[in-house]
Every structure is written in C-alpha cells, then in structure tokens.
Short mmCIF file of C-alpha atoms in Angstrom, two decimals:
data_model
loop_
_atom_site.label_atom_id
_atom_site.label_comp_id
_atom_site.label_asym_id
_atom_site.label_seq_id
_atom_site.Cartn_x
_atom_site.Cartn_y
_atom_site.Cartn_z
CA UNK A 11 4.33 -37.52 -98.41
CA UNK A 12 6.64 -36.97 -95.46
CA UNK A 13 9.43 -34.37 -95.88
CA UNK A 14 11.76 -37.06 -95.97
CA UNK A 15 10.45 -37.81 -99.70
CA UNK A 16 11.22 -34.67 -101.07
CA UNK A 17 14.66 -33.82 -102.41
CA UNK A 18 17.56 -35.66 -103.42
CA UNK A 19 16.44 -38.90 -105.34
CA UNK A 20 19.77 -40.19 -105.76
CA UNK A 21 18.96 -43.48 -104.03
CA UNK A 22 15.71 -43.65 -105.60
CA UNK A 23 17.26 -43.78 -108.85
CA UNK A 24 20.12 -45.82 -107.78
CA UNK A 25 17.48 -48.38 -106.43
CA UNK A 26 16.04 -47.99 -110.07
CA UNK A 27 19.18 -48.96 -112.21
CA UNK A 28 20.41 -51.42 -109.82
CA UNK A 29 17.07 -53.40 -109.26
CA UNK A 30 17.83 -56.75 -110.17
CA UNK A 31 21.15 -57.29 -108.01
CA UNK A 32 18.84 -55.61 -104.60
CA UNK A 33 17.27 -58.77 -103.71
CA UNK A 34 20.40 -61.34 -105.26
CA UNK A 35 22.20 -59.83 -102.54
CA UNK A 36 20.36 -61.00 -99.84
CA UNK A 37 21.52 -64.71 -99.24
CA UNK A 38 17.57 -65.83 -97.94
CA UNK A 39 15.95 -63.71 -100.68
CA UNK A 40 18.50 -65.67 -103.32
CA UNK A 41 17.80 -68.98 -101.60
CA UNK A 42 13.96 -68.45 -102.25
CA UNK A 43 14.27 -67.22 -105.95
CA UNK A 44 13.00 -63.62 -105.03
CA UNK A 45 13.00 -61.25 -107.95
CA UNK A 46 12.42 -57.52 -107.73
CA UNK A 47 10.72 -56.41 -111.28
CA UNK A 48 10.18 -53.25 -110.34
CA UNK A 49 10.78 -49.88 -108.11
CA UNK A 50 8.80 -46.60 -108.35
CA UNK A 51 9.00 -43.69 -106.11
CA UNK A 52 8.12 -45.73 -102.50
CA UNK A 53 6.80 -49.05 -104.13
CA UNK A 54 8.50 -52.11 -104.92
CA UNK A 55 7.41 -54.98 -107.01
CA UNK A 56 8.57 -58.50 -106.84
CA UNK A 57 8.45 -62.26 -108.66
CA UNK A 58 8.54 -65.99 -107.13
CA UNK A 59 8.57 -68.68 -108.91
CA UNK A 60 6.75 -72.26 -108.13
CA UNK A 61 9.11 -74.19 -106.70
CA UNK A 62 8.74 -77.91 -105.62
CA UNK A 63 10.81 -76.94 -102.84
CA UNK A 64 8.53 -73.62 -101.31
CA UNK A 65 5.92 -76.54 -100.74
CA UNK A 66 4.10 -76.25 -97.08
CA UNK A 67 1.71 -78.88 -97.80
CA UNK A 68 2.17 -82.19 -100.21
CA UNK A 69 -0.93 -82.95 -100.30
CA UNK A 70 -1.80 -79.70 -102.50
CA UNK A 71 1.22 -78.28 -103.19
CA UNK A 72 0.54 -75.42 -101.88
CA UNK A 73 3.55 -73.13 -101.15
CA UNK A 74 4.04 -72.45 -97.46
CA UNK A 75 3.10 -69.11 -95.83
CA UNK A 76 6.40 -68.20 -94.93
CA UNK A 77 8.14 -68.36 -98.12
CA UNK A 78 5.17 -65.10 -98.04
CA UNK A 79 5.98 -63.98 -94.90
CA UNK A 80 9.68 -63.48 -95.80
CA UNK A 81 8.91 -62.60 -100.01
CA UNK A 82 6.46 -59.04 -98.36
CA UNK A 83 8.90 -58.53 -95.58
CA UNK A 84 11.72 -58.38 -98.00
CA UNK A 85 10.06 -56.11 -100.18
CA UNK A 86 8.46 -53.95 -97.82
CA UNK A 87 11.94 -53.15 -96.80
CA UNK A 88 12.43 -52.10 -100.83
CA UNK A 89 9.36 -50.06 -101.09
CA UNK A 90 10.74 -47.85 -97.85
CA UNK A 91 14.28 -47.62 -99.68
CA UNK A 92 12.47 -46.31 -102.85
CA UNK A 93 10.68 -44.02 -100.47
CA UNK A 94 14.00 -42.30 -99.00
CA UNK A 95 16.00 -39.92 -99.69
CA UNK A 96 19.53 -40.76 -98.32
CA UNK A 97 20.00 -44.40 -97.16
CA UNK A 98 18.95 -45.86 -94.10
CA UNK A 99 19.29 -49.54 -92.41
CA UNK A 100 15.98 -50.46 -91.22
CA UNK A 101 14.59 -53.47 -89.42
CA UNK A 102 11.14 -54.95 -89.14
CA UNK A 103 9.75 -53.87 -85.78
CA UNK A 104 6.44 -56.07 -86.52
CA UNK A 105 4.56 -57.15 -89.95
CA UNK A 106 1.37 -58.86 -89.84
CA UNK A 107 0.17 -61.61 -92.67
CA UNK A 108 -3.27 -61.86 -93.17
CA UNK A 109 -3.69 -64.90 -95.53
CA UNK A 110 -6.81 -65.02 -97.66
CA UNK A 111 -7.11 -68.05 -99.91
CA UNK A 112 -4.29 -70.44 -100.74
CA UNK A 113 -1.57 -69.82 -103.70
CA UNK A 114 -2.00 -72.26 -106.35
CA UNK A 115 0.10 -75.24 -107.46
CA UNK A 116 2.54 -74.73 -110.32
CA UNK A 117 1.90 -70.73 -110.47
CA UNK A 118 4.20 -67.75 -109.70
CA UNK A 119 3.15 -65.40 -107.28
CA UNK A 120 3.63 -61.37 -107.66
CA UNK A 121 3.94 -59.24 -105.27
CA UNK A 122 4.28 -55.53 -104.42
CA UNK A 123 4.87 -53.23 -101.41
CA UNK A 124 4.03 -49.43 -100.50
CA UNK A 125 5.55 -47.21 -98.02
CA UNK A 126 2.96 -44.96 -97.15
CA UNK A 127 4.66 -42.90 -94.12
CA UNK A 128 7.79 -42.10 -92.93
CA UNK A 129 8.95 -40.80 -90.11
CA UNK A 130 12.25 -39.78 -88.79
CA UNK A 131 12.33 -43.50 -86.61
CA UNK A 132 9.69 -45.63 -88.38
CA UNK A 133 8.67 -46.18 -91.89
CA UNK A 134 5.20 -47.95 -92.29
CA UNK A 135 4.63 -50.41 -94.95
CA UNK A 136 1.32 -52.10 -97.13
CA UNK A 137 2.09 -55.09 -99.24
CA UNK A 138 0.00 -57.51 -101.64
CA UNK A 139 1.04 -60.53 -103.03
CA UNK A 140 -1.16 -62.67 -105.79
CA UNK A 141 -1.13 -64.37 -109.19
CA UNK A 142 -1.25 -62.04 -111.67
CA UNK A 143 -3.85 -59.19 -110.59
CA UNK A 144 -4.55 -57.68 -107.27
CA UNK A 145 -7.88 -58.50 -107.97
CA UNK A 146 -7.51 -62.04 -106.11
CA UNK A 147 -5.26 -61.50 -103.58
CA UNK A 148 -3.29 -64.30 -101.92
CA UNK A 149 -2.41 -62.54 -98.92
CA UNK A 150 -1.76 -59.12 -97.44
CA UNK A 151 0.56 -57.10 -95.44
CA UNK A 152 1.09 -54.85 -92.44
CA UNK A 153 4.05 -53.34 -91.16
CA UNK A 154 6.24 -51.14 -89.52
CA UNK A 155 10.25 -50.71 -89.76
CA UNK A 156 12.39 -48.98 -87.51
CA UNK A 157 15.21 -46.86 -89.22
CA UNK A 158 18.83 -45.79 -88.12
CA UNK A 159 20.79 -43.51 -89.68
CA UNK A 160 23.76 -45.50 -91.59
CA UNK A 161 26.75 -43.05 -90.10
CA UNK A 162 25.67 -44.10 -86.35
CA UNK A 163 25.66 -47.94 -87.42
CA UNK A 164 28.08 -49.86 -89.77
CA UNK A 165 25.48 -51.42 -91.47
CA UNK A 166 22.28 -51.87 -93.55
CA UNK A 167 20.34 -53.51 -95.47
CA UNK A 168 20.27 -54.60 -99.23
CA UNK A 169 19.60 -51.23 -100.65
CA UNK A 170 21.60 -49.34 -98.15
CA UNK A 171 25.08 -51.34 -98.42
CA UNK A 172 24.54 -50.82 -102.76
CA UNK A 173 24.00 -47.18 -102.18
CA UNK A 174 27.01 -46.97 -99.69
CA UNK A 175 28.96 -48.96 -102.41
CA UNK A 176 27.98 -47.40 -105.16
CA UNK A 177 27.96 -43.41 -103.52
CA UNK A 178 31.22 -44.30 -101.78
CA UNK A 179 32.51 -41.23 -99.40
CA UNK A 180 29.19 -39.12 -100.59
CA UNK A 181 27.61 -40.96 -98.00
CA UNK B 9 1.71 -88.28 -77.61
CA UNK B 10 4.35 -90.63 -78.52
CA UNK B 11 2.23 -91.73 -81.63
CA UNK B 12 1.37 -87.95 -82.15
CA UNK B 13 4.92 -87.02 -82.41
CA UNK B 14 5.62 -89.80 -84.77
CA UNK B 15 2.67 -88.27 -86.83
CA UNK B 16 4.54 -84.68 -86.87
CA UNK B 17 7.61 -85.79 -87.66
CA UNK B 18 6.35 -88.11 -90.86
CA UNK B 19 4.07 -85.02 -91.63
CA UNK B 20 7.69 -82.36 -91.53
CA UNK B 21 9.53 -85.20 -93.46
CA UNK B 22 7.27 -84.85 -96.17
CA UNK B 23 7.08 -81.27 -96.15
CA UNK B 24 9.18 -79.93 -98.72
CA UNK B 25 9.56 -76.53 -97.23
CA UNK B 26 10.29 -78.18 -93.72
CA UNK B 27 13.00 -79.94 -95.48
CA UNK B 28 14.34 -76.71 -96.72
CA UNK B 29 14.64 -75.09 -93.93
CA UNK B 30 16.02 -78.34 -92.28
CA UNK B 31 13.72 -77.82 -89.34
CA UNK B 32 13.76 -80.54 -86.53
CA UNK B 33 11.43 -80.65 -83.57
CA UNK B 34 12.44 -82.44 -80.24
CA UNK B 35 9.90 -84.03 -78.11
CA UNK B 36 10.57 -84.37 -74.08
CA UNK B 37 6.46 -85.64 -72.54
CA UNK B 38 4.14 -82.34 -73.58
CA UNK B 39 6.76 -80.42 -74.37
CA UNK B 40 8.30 -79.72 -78.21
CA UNK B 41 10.92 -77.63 -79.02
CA UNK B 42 12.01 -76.46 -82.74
CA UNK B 43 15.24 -76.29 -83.76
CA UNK B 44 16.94 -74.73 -86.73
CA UNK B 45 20.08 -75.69 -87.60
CA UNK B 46 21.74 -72.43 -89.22
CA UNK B 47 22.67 -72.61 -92.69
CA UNK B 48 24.08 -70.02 -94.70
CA UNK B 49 21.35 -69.35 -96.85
CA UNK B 50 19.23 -67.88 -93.91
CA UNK B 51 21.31 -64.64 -93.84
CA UNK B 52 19.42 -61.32 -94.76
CA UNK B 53 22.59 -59.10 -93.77
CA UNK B 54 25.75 -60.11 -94.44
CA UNK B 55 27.34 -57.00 -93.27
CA UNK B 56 26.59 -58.09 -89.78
CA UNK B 57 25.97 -61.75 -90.09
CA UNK B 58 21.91 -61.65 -89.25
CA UNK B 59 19.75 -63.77 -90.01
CA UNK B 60 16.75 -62.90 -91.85
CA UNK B 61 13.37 -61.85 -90.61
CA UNK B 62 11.47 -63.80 -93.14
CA UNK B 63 13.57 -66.78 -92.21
CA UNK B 64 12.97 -66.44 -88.26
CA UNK B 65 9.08 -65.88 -89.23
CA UNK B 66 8.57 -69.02 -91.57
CA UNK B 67 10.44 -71.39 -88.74
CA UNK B 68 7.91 -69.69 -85.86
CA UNK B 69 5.02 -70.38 -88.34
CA UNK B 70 6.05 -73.59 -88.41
CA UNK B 71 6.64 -73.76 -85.17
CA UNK B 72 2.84 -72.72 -84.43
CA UNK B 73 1.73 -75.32 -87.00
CA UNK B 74 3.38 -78.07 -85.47
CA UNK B 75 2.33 -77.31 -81.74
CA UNK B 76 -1.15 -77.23 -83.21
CA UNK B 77 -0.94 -80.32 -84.96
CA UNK B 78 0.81 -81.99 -81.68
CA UNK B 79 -2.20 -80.34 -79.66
CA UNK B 80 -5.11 -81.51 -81.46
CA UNK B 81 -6.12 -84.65 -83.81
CA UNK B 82 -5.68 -83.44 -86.82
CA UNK B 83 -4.94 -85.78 -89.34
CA UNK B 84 -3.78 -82.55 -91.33
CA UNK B 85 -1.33 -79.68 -90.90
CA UNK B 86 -3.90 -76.55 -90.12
CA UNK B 87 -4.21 -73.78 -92.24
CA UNK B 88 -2.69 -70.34 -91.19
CA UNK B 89 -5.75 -67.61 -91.15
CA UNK B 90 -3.15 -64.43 -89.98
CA UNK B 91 0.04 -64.33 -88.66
CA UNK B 92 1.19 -61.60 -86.31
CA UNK B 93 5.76 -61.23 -86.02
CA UNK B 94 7.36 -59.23 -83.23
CA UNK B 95 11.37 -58.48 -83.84
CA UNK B 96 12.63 -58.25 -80.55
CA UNK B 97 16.12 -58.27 -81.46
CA UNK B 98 18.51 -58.83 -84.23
CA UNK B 99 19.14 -62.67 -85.07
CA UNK B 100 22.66 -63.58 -85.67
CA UNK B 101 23.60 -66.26 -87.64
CA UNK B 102 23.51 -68.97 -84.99
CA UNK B 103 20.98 -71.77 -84.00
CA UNK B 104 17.62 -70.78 -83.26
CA UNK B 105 15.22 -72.26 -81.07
CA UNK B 106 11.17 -72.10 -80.04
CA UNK B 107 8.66 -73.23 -78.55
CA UNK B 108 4.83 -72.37 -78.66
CA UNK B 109 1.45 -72.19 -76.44
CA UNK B 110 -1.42 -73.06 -77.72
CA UNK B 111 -3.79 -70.64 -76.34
CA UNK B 112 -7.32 -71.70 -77.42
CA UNK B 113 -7.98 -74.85 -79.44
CA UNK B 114 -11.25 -74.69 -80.54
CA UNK B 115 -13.73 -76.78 -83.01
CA UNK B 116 -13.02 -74.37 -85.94
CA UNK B 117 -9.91 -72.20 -84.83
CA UNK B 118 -6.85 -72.09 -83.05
CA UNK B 119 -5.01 -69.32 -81.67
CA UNK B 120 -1.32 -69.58 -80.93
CA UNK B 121 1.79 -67.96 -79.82
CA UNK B 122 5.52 -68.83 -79.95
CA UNK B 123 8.95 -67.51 -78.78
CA UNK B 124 12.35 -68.13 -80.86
CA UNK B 125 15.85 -67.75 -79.46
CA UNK B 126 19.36 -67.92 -79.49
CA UNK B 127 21.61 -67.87 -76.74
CA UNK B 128 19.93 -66.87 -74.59
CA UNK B 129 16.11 -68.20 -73.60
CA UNK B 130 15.46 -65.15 -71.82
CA UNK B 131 16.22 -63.24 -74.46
CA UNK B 132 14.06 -63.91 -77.42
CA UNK B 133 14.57 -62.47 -80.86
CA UNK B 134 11.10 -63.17 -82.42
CA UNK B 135 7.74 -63.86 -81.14
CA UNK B 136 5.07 -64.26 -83.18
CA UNK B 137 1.01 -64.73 -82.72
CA UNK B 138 -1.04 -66.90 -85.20
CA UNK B 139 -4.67 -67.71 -86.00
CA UNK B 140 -5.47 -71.39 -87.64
CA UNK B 141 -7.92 -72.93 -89.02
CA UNK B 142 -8.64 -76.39 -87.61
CA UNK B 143 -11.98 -77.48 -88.89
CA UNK B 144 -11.29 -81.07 -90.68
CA UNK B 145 -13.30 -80.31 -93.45
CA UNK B 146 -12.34 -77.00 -94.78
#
C-alpha cells in the first residue's frame, strides 16, 4: 500500500471504536437508514434496510438505484478514512454504478468498499453491494476522491470532523 | 407530450422514492426541468452546509429516467444498466435544478446525460451519464 498507510493508525482505530455514530452523522446517510457494521484497515462495510420508502419502482418494489448510488458513495468515502493515516476531507471527483440485476423486495442489502490506492491528491475506491454474499452482486462501484488536507480547509467529512473532535488540538 | 407529461408525473407520484426526495419536474413544450426542493435531510456535511453527493446523484438518475420516459413510449420507467457521476463542484444546501439530453434512444437502450445546478446554470455542480434499458419486455 501507499506510504500514506503506514504509520500512525490513530484514525484507523478511532474509525474502529466509533463506527456506528460515522454514518448517523451524516444527515442523508441517517435519512436513508445507512449502517456501517464494520471497518478494517482501508475497507468499510455497511447495512440498509428494506424500506417502503427506498422504492424506485411500485410495480416491484424494487429499491431505487440511487438510494445505491449514495449507500457506495458514502462508504467509499469510509473505506479511504480507514485507509489514512491522519484525517483528510475528501470529495467524490467521479464514481461510476454499474447495476447488474435488481435488489429484491423486502430484503436488506450489504455493502462494502475498498480503497485500493492513495495518493497524496486522490484516493481510489472499489465497492460491492448485495444480499448477503458477494457471490450475487447487486451492483458495483468505481471511484475516485479528491483529498485536502484538513489544516488548509475548515472542514471534512464524517470521519474527519469525529477525528478532529475526538483528537482535539493533536490535529 | 401533454398526455406524456401527465404519464410522468402519475408515474413520480407513485414512486415512493420520488416522493422522498420530493422531486417535481416542470414541463414548458419539449423541454422538462427537475427540481428539488432542499430539505434538510439531503445534507452530507454539516460543517459547511453541502449537500450530499449521493443525494445530487439519485435526483440526476431520476432526472435521466424521467427524460427517457418523456422521450420514448414507455409505458414503464426504464431500467438503469450503469450510471456514470461527475462532481463539478460542491452543492450547498440550496435548490437544485437539471435537465437532461437524451442522446440515443434506441429499440433496446438508451443513453443519456444530465446537468444539475444551483445558482448558477452555467455553473453546474453534477453531471452525470447513464445507460437504460428500454426494451418493453425485459
């Protein structure tokens, strides 16, 4: 991995104990019922729930593609917070959806997320989400984030603000 | 078209997740344009009042979707095959607007592209290219 991985894992394990509040503080993440279940060392994993609501087409209940869209965004930006070492803000530059067969009514859909490179100005991101294995996949992910170092910009995302609360002046 | 855009808006009042986002889409002749009323929930970053990504992408999805719908005779929504998002710039939590272009409608696929905004048309924050599937019987 990128030198940026190696080190001080301070965030990482920040991330770690702090899991459940990254994505309840994210108004759009809260409004969709997005759960993180889990963060290892540059991956994220994440929970939806069926919801009645989610649903892009009444005729088969199928939940709408960007209730996906923003559930892989969201934890793409995770998995790249689990993959640095000090905190960034980051925004998506692009991220491509490809979809491959439809979710199904009345299940919850899993997903996870993989930074795979980092760079000092980009962090580049693989994401999966299905019901229950990888195996059949509901639809996949591409993309890339632009990061900013938090002292040049008074703000960040999810992760970031946490760390910055919870690390105070170390920061 | 008239008839068509009654057809749209029937088909995003009984959309549940159309409803959630509170999406509307106005109708002058050919042209449509999608409007989002802001609503708190949309925000990714509070810190600096932006919206999020996710949100901007699912209303240009549905954006796409609808021009689709409007451009063909459908008697379904179509069914998204890929969806590609540009951020252009940061949305803040305001209205946002967009249109679409239907570049190719074909028998079995559509390919599509559409522009959200703010303030400021020439200035958009999102753009985003999609592939659908339009074949009635699929």
């Amino acid at each position: 991995m990128a030198e940026e991985n190696s080190g001080d894992d301070t965030l990482f394990r920040l991330m770690q104990q702090n899991a459940s509040r990254i994505m309840t503080n994210v108004p759009w993440a809260q409004a969709l019922g997005f759960e993180l279940t889990e963060i290892q060392k540059g991956r994220a994993f994440a929970k939806v729930k069926w919801r009645e609501d989610l649903i892009g087409d009444p005729d088969t209940g199928v939940i709408h593609g960007g209730v996906l869209t923003a559930l892989l965004d969201n934890l793409c930006g995770a998995a790249i917070s689990a993959a640095l070492t000090k905190p960034m803000s980051m925004a998506t530059l692009d991220l491509r959806i490809d979809y491959m067969r439809p979710a199904q009514k009345g299940r919850d859909i899993l997903a996870e997320a993989e930074c795979y490179h980092v760079t000092r100005n980009v962090a580049f991101t693989r994401a999966w989400a299905y019901h229950e294995t990888r195996e059949k996949v509901i639809a996949t992910a591409a993309g890339a984030f632009a990061l900013n170092d938090i002292s040049r910009w008074a703000s960040g995302n999810e992760a970031v603000e946490l760390a910055r609360n919870v690390l105070g002046d170390q920061t | 078209m008239t008839s068509r855009a009654d057809e749209l808006q029937a088909f995003l009042d009984r959309t549940p997740f159309a409803r959630f986002l509170g999406m509307r889409c106005d109708i002058r002749g050919d042209e449509m344009t999608a409007i989002l009323p802001f609503q708190d929930k949309f925000i990714g970053n509070k810190a600096i009042n932006a919206m999020h990504g996710g949100c901007t992408g699912a209303f240009l999805e549905l954006t796409t979707m609808a021009q689709v719908f409007l451009s063909s005779e459908l008697k379904r929504p179509p069914k998204p095959i890929n969806v590609t998002i540009d951020y252009l710039r940061s949305a803040k939590g305001e209205d946002l607007y967009a249109r679409a272009i239907v570049h190719k409608l074909g028998r079995r696929m559509a390919s599509v592209r559409a522009e959200a905004w703010q303030a400021e048309r020439d200035k958009p924050v999102a753009a985003l290219q999609a592939h659908f599937l339009v074949a009635e019987d699929s």
